[in-house]
Short mmCIF file of C-alpha atoms and ligand atoms in Angstrom, two decimals:
data_model
loop_
_atom_site.label_atom_id
_atom_site.label_comp_id
_atom_site.label_asym_id
_atom_site.label_seq_id
_atom_site.Cartn_x
_atom_site.Cartn_y
_atom_site.Cartn_z
CA MET A 135 0.00 0.00 0.00
CA LYS A 136 1.15 3.58 -0.34
CA GLU A 137 4.07 2.91 -2.57
CA ALA A 138 3.85 5.16 -5.62
CA ALA A 139 3.04 8.83 -5.27
CA LEU A 140 2.65 10.47 -1.87
CA VAL A 141 1.71 14.17 -1.83
CA GLY A 142 1.22 16.52 1.10
CA LYS A 143 3.45 14.47 3.42
CA THR A 144 7.21 14.32 4.02
CA MET A 145 8.70 11.24 2.39
CA ASP A 146 10.00 9.65 5.55
CA GLU A 147 6.40 8.68 6.18
CA SER A 148 6.38 6.42 3.15
CA ILE A 149 7.50 3.16 4.45
CA GLN A 150 9.70 0.91 2.33
CA GLY A 151 12.39 -1.54 3.24
CA THR A 152 13.02 -0.33 6.80
CA ALA A 153 15.23 -2.32 9.16
CA LEU A 154 15.46 -0.42 12.41
CA MET A 155 16.30 -2.44 15.49
CA GLN A 156 16.00 -1.21 19.05
CA GLU A 157 13.94 -3.26 21.46
CA GLY A 158 14.56 -7.03 21.30
CA GLU A 159 18.27 -6.86 20.55
CA ARG A 160 19.07 -9.39 23.23
CA GLY A 161 19.42 -13.06 22.14
CA SER A 162 22.19 -15.40 21.08
CA ARG A 163 21.02 -15.73 17.49
CA LYS A 164 20.62 -12.70 15.25
CA LEU A 165 17.42 -11.84 13.35
CA TYR A 166 17.41 -9.16 10.64
CA ILE A 167 13.89 -8.30 9.50
CA GLU A 168 12.98 -5.86 6.75
CA SER A 169 9.38 -4.71 6.25
CA TYR A 170 7.70 -3.49 3.06
CA GLY A 171 4.29 -2.06 2.28
CA CYS A 172 1.57 -1.07 4.73
CA GLN A 173 1.57 -0.46 8.46
CA MET A 174 0.01 -3.92 8.99
CA ASN A 175 3.25 -5.46 7.76
CA PHE A 176 5.31 -3.36 10.16
CA SER A 177 3.04 -4.38 13.01
CA ASP A 178 3.33 -8.05 11.94
CA SER A 179 7.14 -7.80 11.91
CA GLU A 180 6.94 -6.85 15.59
CA ILE A 181 4.83 -9.98 16.21
CA VAL A 182 7.40 -12.11 14.36
CA ALA A 183 10.28 -10.63 16.38
CA SER A 184 8.37 -11.50 19.56
CA ILE A 185 7.70 -15.11 18.50
CA LEU A 186 11.39 -15.57 17.53
CA ALA A 187 12.67 -13.86 20.68
CA LYS A 188 11.31 -16.89 22.54
CA GLU A 189 13.57 -19.02 20.32
CA GLY A 190 16.65 -17.03 21.36
CA PHE A 191 16.67 -14.55 18.49
CA GLY A 192 17.71 -11.01 19.18
CA THR A 193 17.28 -8.42 16.45
CA THR A 194 20.13 -6.72 14.59
CA ARG A 195 20.37 -3.74 12.26
CA ASN A 196 23.35 -5.31 10.52
CA VAL A 197 22.33 -7.83 7.86
CA GLU A 198 25.96 -8.99 7.58
CA GLU A 199 25.83 -10.56 11.04
CA ALA A 200 22.36 -12.06 10.79
CA ASP A 201 21.69 -15.80 11.24
CA LEU A 202 18.22 -15.30 9.84
CA VAL A 203 17.10 -12.66 7.32
CA LEU A 204 13.35 -12.16 6.90
CA LEU A 205 11.72 -9.93 4.28
CA ASN A 206 8.12 -9.06 5.16
CA THR A 207 6.73 -8.51 1.69
CA CYS A 208 3.97 -6.50 -0.02
CA SER A 209 1.96 -7.57 -3.04
CA ILE A 210 -0.34 -4.58 -3.54
CA ARG A 211 1.30 -3.65 -6.90
CA ASP A 212 3.72 -5.32 -9.27
CA LYS A 213 6.36 -2.73 -8.39
CA ALA A 214 6.22 -3.75 -4.72
CA GLU A 215 7.02 -7.34 -5.69
CA GLN A 216 9.83 -6.25 -8.02
CA THR A 217 11.36 -4.35 -5.12
CA VAL A 218 11.45 -7.57 -3.07
CA ARG A 219 12.97 -9.59 -5.94
CA ASN A 220 15.69 -6.93 -6.38
CA ARG A 221 16.39 -7.04 -2.65
CA LEU A 222 16.71 -10.82 -2.74
CA SER A 223 19.23 -10.68 -5.59
CA SER A 224 21.20 -8.06 -3.62
CA LEU A 225 21.46 -10.64 -0.79
CA ASN A 226 22.88 -13.28 -3.13
CA GLN A 227 26.54 -12.43 -2.52
CA LEU A 228 26.13 -12.34 1.24
CA LYS A 229 24.39 -15.74 1.18
CA GLN A 230 27.24 -17.17 -0.94
CA SER A 231 29.77 -15.91 1.63
CA ARG A 232 27.66 -17.11 4.59
CA PRO A 233 25.82 -20.31 3.48
CA GLU A 234 24.69 -20.99 7.07
CA MET A 235 22.58 -17.84 7.00
CA LYS A 236 18.89 -18.55 6.33
CA ILE A 237 16.61 -16.31 4.25
CA GLY A 238 12.84 -16.23 4.57
CA VAL A 239 9.95 -14.29 3.03
CA LEU A 240 6.82 -13.34 4.94
CA GLY A 241 3.67 -11.35 4.20
CA CYS A 242 1.41 -10.93 1.19
CA MET A 243 3.81 -11.88 -1.61
CA ALA A 244 4.69 -15.08 0.30
CA GLU A 245 0.97 -15.85 0.63
CA ARG A 246 0.28 -15.06 -3.04
CA LEU A 247 3.13 -17.14 -4.49
CA LYS A 248 3.24 -19.89 -1.82
CA ASP A 249 5.82 -22.64 -2.64
CA LYS A 250 6.20 -21.21 -6.17
CA PHE A 251 8.39 -18.62 -4.41
CA LEU A 252 10.98 -21.35 -3.74
CA ASP A 253 11.07 -22.28 -7.45
CA GLU A 254 11.36 -18.66 -8.58
CA GLU A 255 13.87 -17.49 -5.92
CA LYS A 256 16.42 -20.22 -5.17
CA LEU A 257 17.95 -18.11 -2.40
CA VAL A 258 14.83 -18.44 -0.26
CA ASP A 259 14.71 -21.15 2.42
CA LEU A 260 11.42 -20.27 4.08
CA VAL A 261 7.99 -19.00 2.89
CA VAL A 262 5.48 -18.00 5.58
CA GLY A 263 2.06 -16.39 5.13
CA PRO A 264 0.59 -13.67 7.42
CA ASP A 265 -1.46 -16.14 9.49
CA ALA A 266 1.29 -18.73 10.03
CA TYR A 267 3.91 -16.83 12.07
CA ARG A 268 3.34 -19.01 15.16
CA ASP A 269 4.71 -21.92 13.13
CA LEU A 270 8.06 -20.15 12.54
CA PRO A 271 9.97 -22.13 15.22
CA ASN A 272 8.92 -25.47 13.61
CA LEU A 273 9.64 -24.24 10.10
CA LEU A 274 13.07 -22.99 11.18
CA GLU A 275 13.86 -26.41 12.61
CA LYS A 276 13.17 -27.93 9.18
CA VAL A 277 15.31 -25.29 7.46
CA GLU A 278 18.16 -25.78 9.91
CA GLY A 279 17.86 -29.48 9.06
CA GLY A 280 18.72 -28.56 5.47
CA ARG A 281 15.20 -28.59 3.98
CA LYS A 282 13.03 -25.77 2.58
CA ALA A 283 9.84 -24.91 4.51
CA VAL A 284 6.47 -23.36 3.62
CA ASN A 285 3.34 -22.54 5.61
CA VAL A 286 0.76 -20.31 3.95
CA ILE A 287 -2.42 -21.53 5.60
CA LEU A 288 -4.89 -18.69 6.15
CA SER A 289 -6.74 -18.82 9.47
CA LYS A 290 -10.31 -18.18 10.64
CA GLU A 291 -9.25 -17.32 14.19
CA GLU A 292 -5.70 -16.03 14.24
CA THR A 293 -5.28 -12.45 15.59
CA TYR A 294 -2.00 -12.95 17.55
CA ALA A 295 -3.93 -11.38 20.45
CA ASP A 296 -1.69 -13.00 23.09
CA VAL A 297 1.61 -12.13 21.41
CA SER A 298 3.16 -8.93 22.82
CA PRO A 299 4.94 -7.22 19.94
CA VAL A 300 8.64 -6.38 20.12
CA ARG A 301 8.65 -2.69 19.11
CA ILE A 302 11.43 -3.04 16.58
CA ASP A 303 10.48 -0.11 14.42
CA SER A 304 9.59 2.43 17.04
CA ASN A 305 10.62 5.95 17.95
CA GLY A 306 9.49 5.19 21.51
CA VAL A 307 6.61 7.66 21.11
CA SER A 308 4.13 6.08 18.63
CA ALA A 309 3.14 2.44 18.31
CA PHE A 310 0.78 0.27 16.31
CA ILE A 311 -1.87 -2.04 17.76
CA SER A 312 -3.50 -4.36 15.23
CA ILE A 313 -7.22 -4.86 15.94
CA THR A 314 -8.47 -6.86 12.93
CA ARG A 315 -6.97 -9.13 10.26
CA GLY A 316 -8.14 -9.87 6.74
CA CYS A 317 -10.83 -8.19 4.61
CA ASP A 318 -14.22 -9.34 3.30
CA ASN A 319 -14.81 -6.47 0.91
CA MET A 320 -13.45 -8.02 -2.27
CA CYS A 321 -12.69 -4.79 -4.16
CA THR A 322 -12.08 -6.06 -7.69
CA PHE A 323 -8.52 -4.66 -7.97
CA CYS A 324 -7.29 -5.76 -4.56
CA VAL A 325 -5.11 -8.74 -3.68
CA VAL A 326 -5.50 -8.34 0.11
CA PRO A 327 -8.51 -10.65 0.64
CA PHE A 328 -6.49 -13.43 -1.09
CA THR A 329 -3.30 -12.79 0.88
CA ARG A 330 -4.77 -11.97 4.28
CA GLY A 331 -8.00 -14.00 4.32
CA ARG A 332 -11.37 -13.38 5.89
CA GLU A 333 -12.03 -10.66 8.42
CA ARG A 334 -11.71 -11.45 12.10
CA SER A 335 -11.47 -9.09 15.03
CA ARG A 336 -9.28 -9.24 18.12
CA ASN A 337 -10.55 -9.53 21.70
CA PRO A 338 -10.95 -5.92 23.00
CA GLU A 339 -9.57 -6.89 26.42
CA THR A 340 -6.21 -7.75 24.84
CA ILE A 341 -6.25 -4.47 22.88
CA LEU A 342 -6.90 -2.48 26.08
CA ALA A 343 -4.14 -4.41 27.90
CA GLU A 344 -1.67 -3.60 25.10
CA ALA A 345 -2.69 0.08 25.17
CA LYS A 346 -2.17 0.28 28.96
CA ASP A 347 1.19 -1.50 28.61
CA LEU A 348 2.30 1.05 26.00
CA GLU A 349 1.13 3.91 28.26
CA ALA A 350 3.12 2.44 31.16
CA ARG A 351 6.18 2.30 28.91
CA GLY A 352 5.94 5.98 28.05
CA TYR A 353 4.37 5.81 24.57
CA LYS A 354 2.19 8.83 23.74
CA GLU A 355 0.38 7.75 20.58
CA ILE A 356 -1.34 4.57 19.42
CA THR A 357 -2.55 3.75 15.90
CA LEU A 358 -5.24 1.06 15.78
CA LEU A 359 -4.59 -0.98 12.63
CA GLY A 360 -6.60 -3.11 10.24
CA GLN A 361 -7.18 -3.45 6.51
CA ASN A 362 -10.67 -2.16 7.29
CA VAL A 363 -10.96 -0.96 10.91
CA ASP A 364 -14.57 0.23 10.54
CA SER A 365 -15.60 -3.36 10.10
CA TYR A 366 -14.23 -4.30 13.55
CA LEU A 367 -16.74 -6.47 15.41
CA TRP A 368 -15.88 -8.64 18.42
CA TYR A 369 -18.49 -11.18 19.48
CA GLY A 370 -16.32 -13.77 21.19
CA GLY A 371 -14.06 -14.79 18.28
CA GLY A 372 -14.53 -16.18 14.76
CA LEU A 373 -15.14 -14.64 11.37
CA LYS A 374 -17.07 -11.39 10.93
CA LYS A 375 -19.26 -13.07 8.30
CA ASP A 376 -20.49 -15.62 10.88
CA PHE A 377 -21.80 -12.95 13.28
CA ASP A 378 -25.43 -13.63 12.37
CA LYS A 379 -24.98 -17.28 13.38
CA ALA A 380 -23.75 -16.29 16.86
CA SER A 381 -25.99 -16.61 19.93
CA GLU A 382 -28.19 -13.71 20.96
CA ILE A 383 -26.03 -13.16 24.03
CA ALA A 384 -22.88 -13.02 21.91
CA GLN A 385 -24.52 -10.57 19.52
CA ALA A 386 -25.90 -8.44 22.36
CA SER A 387 -22.50 -8.23 24.09
CA SER A 388 -20.57 -7.57 20.88
CA VAL A 389 -18.18 -4.63 20.52
CA ASN A 390 -18.08 -2.61 17.30
CA PHE A 391 -15.44 -0.09 16.18
CA ALA A 392 -17.12 3.01 17.64
CA GLN A 393 -17.38 1.24 21.01
CA LEU A 394 -13.78 0.00 20.83
CA LEU A 395 -12.55 3.54 20.10
CA ALA A 396 -14.42 4.84 23.17
CA LYS A 397 -13.02 2.03 25.37
CA VAL A 398 -9.42 2.71 24.29
CA ALA A 399 -9.84 6.50 24.66
CA GLU A 400 -11.20 6.09 28.20
CA ALA A 401 -8.58 3.47 29.16
CA VAL A 402 -5.60 5.68 28.21
CA PRO A 403 -6.82 9.31 28.37
CA GLY A 404 -3.28 10.74 28.10
CA ILE A 405 -2.54 8.87 24.86
CA ARG A 406 -3.36 10.10 21.38
CA ILE A 407 -5.44 7.62 19.40
CA ARG A 408 -5.29 7.26 15.60
CA PHE A 409 -6.60 4.48 13.35
CA SER A 410 -6.09 3.18 9.81
CA THR A 411 -7.40 2.10 7.33
CA SER A 412 -11.06 3.09 7.01
CA ASN A 413 -13.52 2.06 4.32
CA PRO A 414 -16.35 4.45 3.30
CA GLN A 415 -18.93 1.70 2.96
CA ASP A 416 -18.38 0.51 6.56
CA MET A 417 -17.81 3.81 8.38
CA SER A 418 -20.68 4.60 10.78
CA ASP A 419 -21.68 7.96 12.23
CA ASP A 420 -21.10 6.40 15.67
CA VAL A 421 -17.40 6.35 14.84
CA LEU A 422 -17.56 10.05 13.97
CA HIS A 423 -19.33 10.82 17.25
CA SER A 424 -16.69 8.85 19.19
CA ILE A 425 -13.97 10.95 17.51
CA ALA A 426 -15.85 14.17 18.33
CA LYS A 427 -16.52 13.13 21.97
CA TYR A 428 -12.97 12.12 23.04
CA PRO A 429 -10.26 14.82 22.85
CA ASN A 430 -7.54 12.15 22.70
CA ILE A 431 -8.94 10.58 19.52
CA CYS A 432 -7.28 12.57 16.73
CA ASN A 433 -9.40 14.57 14.27
CA TYR A 434 -7.98 12.79 11.28
CA ILE A 435 -9.42 10.10 8.97
CA HIS A 436 -7.69 8.25 6.14
CA LEU A 437 -10.65 7.55 3.82
CA PRO A 438 -9.60 5.82 0.58
CA VAL A 439 -11.98 6.53 -2.34
CA GLN A 440 -10.02 5.21 -5.37
CA SER A 441 -12.24 6.99 -7.96
CA GLY A 442 -14.73 9.86 -8.20
CA SER A 443 -16.87 8.09 -10.80
CA SER A 444 -19.87 6.06 -9.58
CA ARG A 445 -19.58 3.85 -12.68
CA ILE A 446 -15.93 2.99 -11.85
CA LEU A 447 -16.72 2.60 -8.13
CA LYS A 448 -19.26 -0.04 -9.19
CA GLU A 449 -16.67 -1.77 -11.38
CA MET A 450 -14.33 -1.71 -8.38
CA ASN A 451 -17.07 -3.22 -6.13
CA ARG A 452 -16.42 -0.45 -3.59
CA GLY A 453 -19.93 -0.77 -2.13
CA HIS A 454 -20.77 2.93 -2.42
CA ASN A 455 -21.20 5.55 -5.14
CA ARG A 456 -19.92 9.12 -5.53
CA GLU A 457 -22.93 10.76 -3.87
CA GLU A 458 -22.78 8.47 -0.83
CA TYR A 459 -19.06 9.22 -0.41
CA ILE A 460 -19.65 12.99 -0.61
CA ALA A 461 -22.51 12.66 1.89
CA LEU A 462 -20.10 10.88 4.28
CA ILE A 463 -17.51 13.63 3.83
CA ASN A 464 -20.20 16.23 4.62
CA ARG A 465 -21.20 14.32 7.79
CA ILE A 466 -17.53 14.15 8.83
CA ARG A 467 -17.16 17.91 8.29
CA LYS A 468 -20.37 18.58 10.25
CA ILE A 469 -19.58 16.34 13.23
CA ILE A 470 -15.77 17.01 13.29
CA PRO A 471 -15.36 20.47 11.67
CA ASP A 472 -11.52 20.59 11.66
CA CYS A 473 -11.01 16.94 10.65
CA GLY A 474 -7.99 16.20 8.47
CA ILE A 475 -8.90 13.79 5.62
CA SER A 476 -6.56 11.87 3.33
CA GLN A 477 -7.25 9.62 0.37
CA ASP A 478 -6.11 6.71 -1.78
CA MET A 479 -6.74 7.12 -5.50
CA ILE A 480 -6.26 4.85 -8.52
CA ALA A 481 -5.82 6.32 -12.02
CA GLY A 482 -6.57 4.28 -15.12
CA PHE A 483 -8.75 1.45 -13.75
CA PRO A 484 -10.04 -0.81 -16.57
CA THR A 485 -12.64 0.95 -18.82
CA GLU A 486 -11.93 4.35 -17.18
CA THR A 487 -12.91 7.13 -19.63
CA GLU A 488 -11.81 10.76 -19.68
CA GLU A 489 -15.22 11.62 -18.18
CA ASP A 490 -14.62 9.20 -15.28
CA HIS A 491 -11.23 10.79 -14.74
CA GLN A 492 -12.77 14.28 -14.73
CA GLU A 493 -15.21 13.01 -12.08
CA THR A 494 -12.21 12.02 -9.93
CA LEU A 495 -10.71 15.49 -10.31
CA SER A 496 -14.04 17.17 -9.54
CA LEU A 497 -14.50 15.00 -6.44
CA MET A 498 -11.05 16.13 -5.24
CA ASP A 499 -12.14 19.75 -5.83
CA ILE A 500 -15.17 19.12 -3.60
CA VAL A 501 -13.35 17.31 -0.76
CA ARG A 502 -9.99 19.19 -0.96
CA TYR A 503 -8.04 16.47 0.86
CA ASP A 504 -5.14 17.21 3.20
CA TYR A 505 -2.97 14.65 1.41
CA GLY A 506 -3.19 11.39 -0.45
CA TYR A 507 -1.60 8.24 -1.77
CA MET A 508 -2.06 8.04 -5.52
CA PHE A 509 -0.99 5.44 -8.08
CA TYR A 510 -2.04 4.12 -11.45
CA TYR A 511 -3.81 0.79 -11.78
CA SER A 512 -1.53 -2.25 -11.48
CA GLU A 513 -3.26 -5.51 -12.40
CA ARG A 514 -2.92 -8.06 -9.56
CA PRO A 515 -3.05 -11.80 -10.38
CA ASN A 516 -6.23 -13.71 -9.45
CA THR A 517 -8.19 -10.60 -8.55
CA PHE A 518 -11.65 -10.29 -10.12
CA ALA A 519 -10.40 -7.41 -12.29
CA ALA A 520 -7.46 -9.50 -13.56
CA ARG A 521 -9.75 -12.44 -14.35
CA LYS A 522 -12.69 -10.53 -15.87
CA MET A 523 -11.49 -7.12 -17.04
CA GLU A 524 -8.97 -6.11 -19.67
CA ASP A 525 -6.28 -3.69 -18.44
CA ASP A 526 -7.28 -1.44 -21.36
CA VAL A 527 -6.15 2.06 -20.36
CA PRO A 528 -2.82 2.74 -22.13
CA LEU A 529 0.14 3.35 -19.77
CA GLU A 530 0.83 6.88 -21.03
CA ILE A 531 -2.82 7.83 -20.32
CA LYS A 532 -2.62 6.21 -16.86
CA LYS A 533 0.52 8.27 -16.18
CA ARG A 534 -0.99 11.52 -17.53
CA ARG A 535 -4.11 11.09 -15.41
CA LEU A 536 -2.01 10.27 -12.34
CA THR A 537 0.05 13.41 -12.93
CA GLU A 538 -3.15 15.50 -13.04
CA ILE A 539 -4.44 13.88 -9.83
CA ILE A 540 -1.12 14.55 -8.07
CA ALA A 541 -1.11 18.18 -9.27
CA SER A 542 -4.63 18.64 -7.92
CA GLN A 543 -3.64 17.11 -4.58
CA ARG A 544 -0.56 19.35 -4.33
CA LYS A 545 -2.80 22.41 -4.80
CA HIS A 546 -5.22 21.23 -2.10
CA SER A 547 -2.46 20.15 0.32
CA LEU A 548 -0.94 23.63 0.16
CA GLU A 549 -4.37 25.19 0.71
CA ARG A 550 -5.11 22.92 3.69
CA ASN A 551 -1.68 23.55 5.19
CA ARG A 552 -2.07 27.33 4.76
CA ALA A 553 -5.27 27.11 6.82
CA HIS A 554 -3.12 26.06 9.82
CA VAL A 555 -0.84 29.13 9.59
CA GLY A 556 -1.42 31.60 12.43
CA LYS A 557 -2.90 28.93 14.71
CA ILE A 558 -1.40 27.60 17.95
CA GLN A 559 -1.58 23.80 17.87
CA GLU A 560 -0.67 20.92 20.20
CA ILE A 561 2.17 18.91 18.68
CA LEU A 562 3.54 15.56 19.87
CA ILE A 563 7.34 15.60 19.51
CA GLU A 564 8.40 12.44 17.63
CA GLY A 565 12.11 13.20 17.24
CA ASP A 566 14.68 15.29 15.37
CA SER A 567 13.58 16.76 12.08
CA LYS A 568 15.07 15.13 9.02
CA LYS A 569 16.99 18.26 8.07
CA SER A 570 18.49 19.39 11.39
CA ASP A 571 19.07 18.05 14.90
CA GLN A 572 18.45 21.64 16.07
CA GLU A 573 14.81 21.14 15.13
CA TRP A 574 12.02 18.86 16.31
CA LYS A 575 9.43 17.15 14.14
CA GLY A 576 5.97 16.09 15.27
CA ARG A 577 2.38 15.97 14.06
CA ASN A 578 -0.72 17.98 14.84
CA ASP A 579 -4.18 16.49 15.48
CA GLN A 580 -4.87 16.41 11.70
CA ASN A 581 -1.71 14.27 11.15
CA ALA A 582 0.19 17.10 9.42
CA MET A 583 3.94 17.09 10.04
CA VAL A 584 5.30 20.17 11.85
CA VAL A 585 8.95 21.21 12.13
CA PHE A 586 10.08 23.73 14.77
CA ALA A 587 13.24 24.83 16.59
CA LYS A 588 14.32 23.22 19.84
CA THR A 589 14.33 25.50 22.91
CA GLY A 590 16.12 23.08 25.26
CA ASN A 591 13.08 22.83 27.60
CA GLU A 592 11.34 19.95 25.89
CA LYS A 593 12.10 16.35 24.88
CA LYS A 594 10.88 13.60 22.53
CA GLY A 595 7.43 12.42 23.60
CA ASP A 596 6.35 15.81 24.98
CA PHE A 597 3.16 17.57 23.87
CA VAL A 598 4.05 21.22 23.15
CA LYS A 599 2.13 24.27 21.92
CA VAL A 600 3.43 25.48 18.56
CA LEU A 601 2.46 28.63 16.64
CA ILE A 602 2.28 27.65 12.95
CA LYS A 603 4.08 30.36 11.00
CA ASP A 604 4.58 28.95 7.49
CA CYS A 605 4.12 25.84 5.34
CA ASN A 606 4.71 24.09 2.04
CA THR A 607 2.68 21.24 0.44
CA ALA A 608 4.11 18.64 2.83
CA THR A 609 5.15 20.36 6.06
CA LEU A 610 4.13 23.06 8.52
CA PHE A 611 6.79 25.27 10.14
CA GLY A 612 6.39 26.92 13.52
CA GLU A 613 7.82 27.92 16.88
CA ILE A 614 7.13 26.73 20.38
CA VAL A 615 5.02 29.17 22.41
CA SER A 616 4.61 29.11 26.20
CA GLU A 617 1.58 27.30 27.60
CA ASP A 618 0.19 30.34 29.48
S1 LIG T 783 -11.26 -2.69 1.53
FE1 LIG T 783 -10.91 -3.24 -0.61
S2 LIG T 783 -8.97 -2.21 -1.07
FE2 LIG T 783 -9.11 -2.32 1.14
S3 LIG T 783 -8.04 -4.20 1.75
FE3 LIG T 783 -10.22 -4.68 1.52
S4 LIG T 783 -10.45 -5.44 -0.57
FE4 LIG T 783 -8.49 -4.33 -0.45
#
């Protein structure tokens, strides 16, 4: 997810091939894990590090010294898979010089290719799908016995609820908590339902326990994660689609996303709460009212739309049309007036006409998003679109339309950022700015990145008041002002 064009946000937010190791470094054997794609993959890598820590693996930043190298892969677009193949070939020499080192692939590409991965990439010893990470110790035993190993079974129950993640990719301020796995929506372009299985939600008690644990360890921000968080529904375990078969008691005592948000906000009132990713067809007004009611739930929603044309939205099986999406945006703006909103957009979906494209641009003129993730259509194997629709929009037209969408977003991002100038906003300090260690970086409630000079009286993890003085399309610039 979020691989191609990212506008209105500083690039270090786009996550690709990151191998940062802090927590979990202890252990006699060395694990080097690299994560690609969406935040779910980064959260899963922390689950994997935790499962392997029990097998004596500590994490390392240095791939040269690793006993086990794991690539947590993304399959959302062809380019994401090419990136992984290039990375594997770059590990070839190291593997030749250290034959005892084992290499494994995890995540969506592993699930999509299954044991075919071993045929196509001889370097790989281990292929493990997103629901099979508990089996890693057994699979490693096989590999250390000189065999190749694969487990890509998708689960109906697995949520790793009892596994406490090793925060290997953390700044010590913000952390992910995954709340659901899988997706039932079957958008015609999307590979996720095939690589991550059916939707199932995690026990809210374990989510609250993880939130309180993070609070106790000094974290100041939590992002609740799922392919489709609005579809969260706990009723004692099992698949979302089987809810209607559950007992009346189970249904009556179920917990939906709006209720979960309220529980987390009340459990850790000093912690900022964010969530991703939402889906317009599943978002309820109750969620909006929970955001409006709790000051620690951030006024920001990532609301992918993919197209502004109702005809294309139907072809995509998005479950809503243009008018319904605009009505949702209007309800968001009414219930949470200063809400930041970002989008995902696809240019050049099969059969897309110039009129459809103009509808996308006009929708962006109506919503005027804060920022977005935009890419042109990349056909994914086995999806409905790949099986039933011809990828008929020529590449140069896809690219031209994407360029126009990006230009529109840049205009709106600058406009949205300018609206913050002159305001005093509460910023959570995440660390040094990319450009200078004399400056802090942190985000406001709307998830916009702010850069401001250090004064020597504050530290990472502090909430500070900042007067926004200037901006560009991606960043706000300001100065700390006193609280009184
Ligand atoms: S909601 Fe659609 S695009 Fe998102 S993960 Fe599910 S199937 Fe894919």
